[in-house]
Short mmCIF file of C-alpha atoms in Angstrom, two decimals:
data_model
loop_
_atom_site.label_atom_id
_atom_site.label_comp_id
_atom_site.label_asym_id
_atom_site.label_seq_id
_atom_site.Cartn_x
_atom_site.Cartn_y
_atom_site.Cartn_z
CA MET K 941 -0.81 -17.02 -9.34
CA ASN K 942 -3.73 -14.68 -8.83
CA GLY K 943 -5.18 -13.99 -12.26
CA LEU K 944 -2.06 -15.02 -14.19
CA LYS K 945 -1.77 -11.46 -15.50
CA LYS K 946 1.38 -10.99 -17.52
CA ALA K 947 3.21 -7.78 -18.07
CA ILE K 948 6.59 -6.35 -19.06
CA ALA K 949 8.78 -5.48 -16.06
CA ALA K 950 7.22 -2.43 -14.53
CA ILE K 951 7.11 -0.52 -12.50
CA LEU K 952 6.39 6.83 11.04
CA VAL K 953 7.12 10.03 9.48
CA PHE K 954 7.88 11.68 12.83
CA GLY K 955 9.05 14.92 11.27
CA VAL K 956 5.67 16.62 11.25
CA LEU K 957 5.32 19.91 13.07
CA PHE K 958 4.82 19.25 16.76
CA SER K 959 2.88 22.34 17.81
CA PRO K 960 -0.68 21.72 19.04
CA LEU K 961 -3.13 20.64 16.34
CA VAL K 962 -0.94 21.51 13.35
CA PRO K 963 -2.37 20.73 9.87
CA HIS K 964 -1.41 17.62 7.90
CA THR K 965 0.94 17.57 4.94
CA GLU K 966 -0.55 17.02 1.51
CA ALA K 967 1.14 13.61 1.22
CA GLU K 968 -0.83 12.23 4.16
CA ALA K 969 -4.40 11.06 4.35
CA LYS K 970 -6.58 13.45 6.34
CA VAL K 971 -8.08 11.57 9.26
CA MET K 972 -10.36 13.26 11.77
CA TRP K 973 -10.55 12.26 15.42
CA GLU K 974 -13.76 13.86 16.59
CA ASN K 975 -13.27 17.54 15.70
CA GLN K 976 -9.48 17.35 15.51
CA GLU K 977 -7.17 16.08 12.82
CA LEU K 978 -4.93 13.10 13.55
CA VAL K 979 -1.44 13.15 12.03
CA LYS K 980 1.18 10.50 11.40
CA GLY K 981 3.23 9.61 14.43
CA GLN K 982 0.54 10.76 16.84
CA ILE K 983 -0.47 8.25 19.53
CA GLY K 984 -2.93 10.38 21.49
CA ARG K 985 -3.68 13.84 22.84
CA ALA K 986 -3.24 15.69 26.09
CA THR K 987 -5.83 18.22 27.23
CA ILE K 988 -4.79 20.75 29.86
CA LEU K 989 -7.36 20.64 32.71
CA LYS K 990 -5.56 23.16 34.96
CA ASN K 991 -2.89 25.76 34.29
CA THR K 992 0.40 23.89 34.33
CA SER K 993 3.81 23.66 32.69
CA LEU K 994 5.46 21.85 29.82
CA TYR K 995 9.00 20.64 30.30
CA ASN K 996 12.36 20.01 28.66
CA ILE K 997 14.80 17.42 29.95
CA LYS K 998 18.09 18.93 31.06
CA ASN K 999 20.80 17.05 32.95
CA ASN K 1000 18.36 14.14 33.39
CA LYS K 1001 15.85 16.41 35.16
CA LEU K 1002 12.62 18.06 34.09
CA ALA K 1003 13.04 21.79 33.52
CA THR K 1004 10.10 24.11 32.99
CA ALA K 1005 9.98 25.23 29.36
CA LYS K 1006 6.66 27.09 29.13
CA LYS K 1007 3.44 27.73 30.94
CA VAL K 1008 0.21 26.43 29.40
CA SER K 1009 -3.39 27.30 30.15
CA LYS K 1010 -6.49 25.27 30.88
CA GLY K 1011 -8.27 24.14 27.72
CA GLN K 1012 -5.26 23.81 25.44
CA THR K 1013 -4.84 20.50 23.63
CA TYR K 1014 -1.59 18.98 22.43
CA ARG K 1015 -0.88 16.06 20.15
CA VAL K 1016 1.07 13.32 21.91
CA TYR K 1017 3.74 11.42 19.99
CA SER K 1018 5.40 9.36 22.73
CA TYR K 1019 5.10 8.24 26.33
CA SER K 1020 7.75 7.35 28.89
CA GLY K 1021 7.35 6.10 32.43
CA LYS K 1022 10.30 8.22 33.58
CA TYR K 1023 9.78 11.27 35.80
CA GLY K 1024 6.43 9.91 36.94
CA GLY K 1025 5.23 9.61 33.35
CA ILE K 1026 5.75 12.09 30.54
CA TYR K 1027 3.96 12.64 27.24
CA GLY K 1028 6.04 13.83 24.30
CA VAL K 1029 4.23 16.71 22.61
CA SER K 1030 7.20 17.69 20.43
CA LYS K 1031 10.76 16.57 19.85
CA ASP K 1032 12.01 18.09 23.12
CA LEU K 1033 8.84 19.16 24.93
CA TYR K 1034 6.89 17.08 27.44
CA ALA K 1035 3.73 17.18 29.52
CA GLN K 1036 4.06 15.48 32.90
CA LYS K 1037 1.40 12.98 33.91
CA SER K 1038 -0.76 14.56 36.63
CA SER K 1039 -4.30 15.54 37.55
CA SER K 1040 -3.73 18.65 35.46
CA ILE K 1041 -3.50 16.57 32.28
CA LYS K 1042 -6.13 14.43 30.61
CA TYR K 1043 -4.54 11.93 28.23
CA GLU K 1044 -6.58 10.11 25.55
CA ARG K 1045 -5.14 7.37 23.39
CA ALA K 1046 -5.91 7.70 19.67
CA PRO K 1047 -8.25 4.96 18.35
CA SER K 1048 -6.35 2.18 16.59
CA ASP K 1049 -8.48 2.36 13.46
CA LYS K 1050 -7.81 6.09 13.16
CA ILE K 1051 -4.04 5.59 13.44
CA GLN K 1052 -4.24 2.77 10.91
CA ALA K 1053 -6.15 4.99 8.49
CA LEU K 1054 -3.06 7.20 8.14
CA GLY K 1055 -1.22 4.26 6.62
CA ILE K 1056 0.38 1.15 8.03
CA THR K 1057 4.07 0.29 7.85
CA VAL K 1058 5.06 -2.00 4.97
CA THR K 1059 8.68 -3.15 5.03
CA LYS K 1060 10.76 -4.89 2.39
CA LYS K 1061 12.01 -8.42 3.02
CA SER K 1062 14.06 -10.56 0.65
CA LEU K 1063 14.68 -14.26 0.13
CA ALA K 1064 17.32 -13.50 -2.51
CA SER K 1065 18.55 -10.50 -4.47
CA ASN K 1066 15.85 -11.16 -7.10
CA ILE K 1067 12.98 -11.95 -4.73
CA SER K 1068 11.51 -9.27 -2.44
CA TYR K 1069 8.19 -9.32 -0.64
CA PRO K 1070 6.19 -7.08 1.73
CA GLN K 1071 5.60 -7.47 5.44
CA ALA K 1072 3.03 -5.28 7.19
CA PHE K 1073 3.12 -3.82 10.69
CA GLY K 1074 0.74 -1.55 12.55
CA LEU K 1075 -2.55 -3.32 11.86
CA PHE K 1076 -4.72 -3.33 14.96
CA ASN K 1077 -6.12 -6.71 13.87
CA LYS K 1078 -3.03 -8.74 14.76
CA ALA K 1079 -4.44 -12.06 13.51
CA PHE K 1080 -4.99 -10.48 10.09
CA GLU K 1081 -1.52 -8.93 10.18
CA ALA K 1082 0.02 -12.35 10.82
CA SER K 1083 -2.06 -13.93 8.05
CA PHE K 1084 -1.07 -11.16 5.61
CA ASN K 1085 2.62 -11.62 6.37
CA ARG K 1086 2.47 -15.41 6.03
CA LYS K 1087 0.71 -15.05 2.70
CA PHE K 1088 3.42 -12.93 1.11
CA LEU K 1089 6.22 -14.95 2.62
CA ASN K 1090 4.66 -18.05 1.07
CA ILE K 1091 4.31 -16.31 -2.30
CA ALA K 1092 8.01 -15.43 -2.13
CA LYS K 1093 8.89 -19.03 -1.26
CA GLN K 1094 6.86 -20.26 -4.24
CA THR K 1095 8.78 -17.86 -6.48
CA GLN K 1096 12.05 -19.06 -5.00
CA GLN K 1097 11.07 -22.65 -5.78
CA ALA K 1098 10.03 -21.73 -9.32
CA ASN K 1099 13.38 -19.99 -9.80
CA LYS K 1100 15.21 -23.09 -8.55
CA GLU K 1101 13.29 -25.34 -10.94
CA LEU K 1102 14.07 -23.02 -13.85
CA LYS K 1103 17.78 -23.17 -13.00
CA GLU K 1104 17.57 -26.96 -13.02
CA GLN K 1105 15.80 -26.88 -16.37
CA GLU K 1106 18.42 -24.50 -17.72
CA LYS K 1107 21.15 -26.96 -16.80
CA LYS K 1108 19.38 -29.75 -18.72
CA ASP K 1109 18.74 -27.51 -21.71
CA ARG K 1110 22.36 -26.44 -21.80
CA GLU K 1111 23.41 -30.06 -22.01
CA ASN K 1112 21.20 -30.36 -25.11
CA GLY K 1113 22.46 -27.10 -26.60
CA TRP K 1114 19.07 -25.37 -26.40
CA VAL K 1115 19.85 -22.48 -24.05
CA THR K 1116 19.96 -18.91 -25.38
CA GLY K 1117 20.12 -17.17 -22.02
CA SER K 1118 19.95 -17.59 -18.25
CA TYR K 1119 16.63 -18.90 -16.88
CA PHE K 1120 15.06 -17.11 -13.94
CA GLN K 1121 11.91 -15.96 -12.18
CA ASN K 1122 12.08 -12.66 -10.31
CA MET K 1123 9.65 -11.05 -7.89
CA LYS K 1124 9.35 -7.50 -6.60
CA TYR K 1125 6.52 -5.46 -5.14
CA SER K 1126 5.25 -1.91 -4.75
CA VAL K 1127 2.64 -0.23 -2.55
CA PRO K 1128 0.46 1.98 -4.78
CA TYR K 1129 -2.00 2.91 -2.01
CA ASN K 1130 -1.81 2.89 1.79
CA GLN K 1131 -4.33 5.13 3.52
CA ASP K 1132 -7.97 5.40 4.56
CA ASN K 1133 -7.71 1.80 5.84
CA ILE K 1134 -7.23 0.60 2.25
CA LEU K 1135 -4.00 -1.11 1.22
CA SER K 1136 -2.94 -2.02 -2.33
CA ILE K 1137 0.04 -4.28 -3.00
CA SER K 1138 1.29 -4.82 -6.56
CA VAL K 1139 3.62 -7.78 -7.17
CA THR K 1140 5.57 -7.88 -10.43
CA TYR K 1141 7.11 -11.10 -11.74
CA ASP K 1142 9.36 -11.57 -14.73
CA GLU K 1143 10.55 -14.87 -16.06
CA TYR K 1144 12.71 -16.32 -18.79
CA SER K 1145 12.62 -20.02 -19.65
CA GLY K 1146 14.02 -20.01 -23.17
CA GLY K 1147 12.78 -18.72 -26.49
CA ALA K 1148 12.79 -15.31 -28.09
CA HIS K 1149 11.85 -13.32 -25.01
CA GLY K 1150 10.76 -13.62 -21.42
CA ASN K 1151 7.38 -13.05 -19.86
CA ALA K 1152 6.21 -10.84 -17.04
CA TRP K 1153 2.98 -10.38 -15.14
CA ILE K 1154 1.49 -8.50 -12.23
CA ASP K 1155 -0.69 -9.75 -9.40
CA THR K 1156 -2.42 -7.20 -7.20
CA TYR K 1157 -3.81 -7.55 -3.69
CA ASN K 1158 -6.22 -4.98 -2.32
CA TYR K 1159 -7.47 -4.97 1.25
CA ASN K 1160 -10.02 -3.26 3.44
CA LEU K 1161 -7.97 -3.28 6.63
CA LEU K 1162 -10.89 -2.47 8.92
CA LYS K 1163 -12.83 -5.49 7.69
CA ALA K 1164 -9.69 -7.64 7.25
CA LYS K 1165 -11.01 -8.45 3.78
CA GLN K 1166 -9.34 -8.81 0.39
CA LEU K 1167 -11.17 -6.84 -2.29
CA SER K 1168 -11.90 -7.50 -5.95
CA LEU K 1169 -13.10 -5.15 -8.67
CA LYS K 1170 -16.69 -6.09 -7.93
CA ASP K 1171 -16.29 -4.39 -4.55
CA VAL K 1172 -15.47 -1.15 -6.38
CA ILE K 1173 -17.56 -1.42 -9.56
CA THR K 1174 -20.81 -2.54 -8.03
CA ASN K 1175 -23.38 -2.61 -10.85
CA GLN K 1176 -23.73 -2.95 -14.61
CA LYS K 1177 -24.23 0.77 -15.15
CA GLN K 1178 -20.89 1.53 -13.50
CA LEU K 1179 -19.23 -1.31 -15.42
CA GLY K 1180 -20.52 0.10 -18.70
CA LYS K 1181 -19.02 3.50 -17.92
CA VAL K 1182 -15.67 1.94 -17.02
CA ASN K 1183 -15.62 -0.12 -20.22
CA LYS K 1184 -16.44 2.96 -22.31
CA ASN K 1185 -13.63 4.91 -20.65
CA ILE K 1186 -11.05 2.17 -21.22
CA ARG K 1187 -12.12 1.75 -24.83
CA GLU K 1188 -11.68 5.49 -25.37
CA GLN K 1189 -8.21 5.32 -23.80
CA MET K 1190 -7.25 2.45 -26.12
CA ILE K 1191 -8.35 4.40 -29.18
CA ALA K 1192 -6.43 7.47 -28.02
CA ARG K 1193 -3.28 5.42 -27.41
CA ASN K 1194 -3.55 3.75 -30.83
CA LYS K 1195 -3.36 7.19 -32.38
CA LYS K 1196 -0.01 7.60 -30.61
CA GLY K 1197 1.40 4.30 -31.82
CA SER K 1198 0.00 1.60 -29.53
CA GLN K 1199 -1.48 -1.55 -31.05
CA PHE K 1200 -4.65 -2.27 -29.09
CA TRP K 1201 -7.25 -4.58 -30.62
CA VAL K 1202 -10.11 -2.39 -29.50
CA GLU K 1203 -12.79 -4.60 -31.04
CA GLU K 1204 -11.61 -7.52 -28.89
CA PHE K 1205 -12.12 -5.62 -25.66
CA LYS K 1206 -15.66 -6.33 -24.48
CA SER K 1207 -15.52 -5.76 -20.74
CA VAL K 1208 -13.42 -5.64 -17.61
CA ASN K 1209 -13.63 -8.93 -15.71
CA LEU K 1210 -14.67 -7.99 -12.17
CA THR K 1211 -13.37 -11.18 -10.56
CA ARG K 1212 -10.19 -11.78 -12.56
CA ASP K 1213 -8.67 -8.50 -13.70
CA GLN K 1214 -5.93 -6.92 -11.64
CA PHE K 1215 -6.28 -3.41 -10.19
CA TYR K 1216 -5.09 -1.12 -7.44
CA TYR K 1217 -6.38 2.01 -5.72
CA THR K 1218 -5.23 5.59 -6.26
CA ASN K 1219 -6.16 8.84 -4.50
CA ASP K 1220 -9.04 9.54 -6.87
CA GLY K 1221 -9.89 6.22 -8.52
CA ILE K 1222 -8.49 2.88 -9.57
CA VAL K 1223 -5.95 1.57 -12.07
CA ILE K 1224 -6.91 -1.52 -14.09
CA ILE K 1225 -4.10 -3.64 -15.50
CA PHE K 1226 -3.94 -5.61 -18.74
CA GLY K 1227 -0.85 -7.64 -19.59
CA GLU K 1228 1.09 -8.93 -22.55
CA TYR K 1229 -0.99 -9.98 -25.54
CA GLU K 1230 -4.16 -8.89 -23.76
CA TYR K 1231 -6.16 -6.77 -26.19
CA GLY K 1232 -2.97 -5.91 -28.04
CA SER K 1233 0.42 -6.94 -29.32
CA TYR K 1234 3.37 -7.96 -27.18
CA ALA K 1235 4.94 -4.63 -28.07
CA ASN K 1236 2.31 -2.90 -25.93
CA GLY K 1237 3.73 -4.60 -22.87
CA ILE K 1238 1.98 -3.92 -19.60
CA ASN K 1239 -0.95 -1.53 -19.77
CA PHE K 1240 -2.36 0.55 -16.95
CA PHE K 1241 -5.71 2.24 -17.37
CA LYS K 1242 -6.44 4.84 -14.73
CA VAL K 1243 -10.17 5.26 -14.22
CA PRO K 1244 -11.17 8.13 -11.87
CA TYR K 1245 -14.14 7.59 -9.57
CA SER K 1246 -15.75 10.57 -11.32
CA VAL K 1247 -16.10 8.39 -14.43
CA PHE K 1248 -18.35 5.79 -12.85
CA LYS K 1249 -19.47 6.82 -9.35
#
């Protein structure tokens, strides 16, 4: 598994306002389309070229709802071929396709920048994995989905083998608990065409306690490229600042009862260490027994971009 990082078990909104060019909510990434802001659920925009009407649908017919003037622009959230073609500019308000309307489809990369859809799939109650939809690079989307399905299948096989081993160990009187390997995931970051997936595993195969670890997968969706820390921390000066910040965090946590072996921490490994993106930086992950006692468990060190950029 990517990095073999261990850790204790851790860790289209359509309901935006539909009036023309409304602002985004704070929870969404702000994505500009030329001089206008794109919002989640938007598929395009309609510019009024001549004074015309917007419509409601009543009794399966278009009914005039309001008059609109040349130059106004409306976000479009849906399209239907009915009634000669209608663009949904709100929940119940439509612009009819005509020479009075100029429709422009939103660029795929702009829509993607607002965040793709990641859905939960399961092979068993203890094994869940992500599947992504909404990438405009469909070949990459298919590759992404195969990758995580295969990871889930590998976990399922590992769980099966542990159950078989448990049966043998029980026959020899060695079992102190049920053997298993679990898998679950989270999505720490999904905007600006960057996607972070965090996969948590926990396992018990006998002994005093189980083990757990986290693998992370970070992607530049525009480039269809998986990223490592060296894509974020790009030179030795930045690395030195990150190391200093983490060391200071370890010292501060020790004062509150943690048991970090600060002198053993020399540097973040830019090719091996696990991380994910946040709104204002990255989180670097260290697992069980890494720079500290088992009691520390999983350790997340948030490092703002302001520390090293």
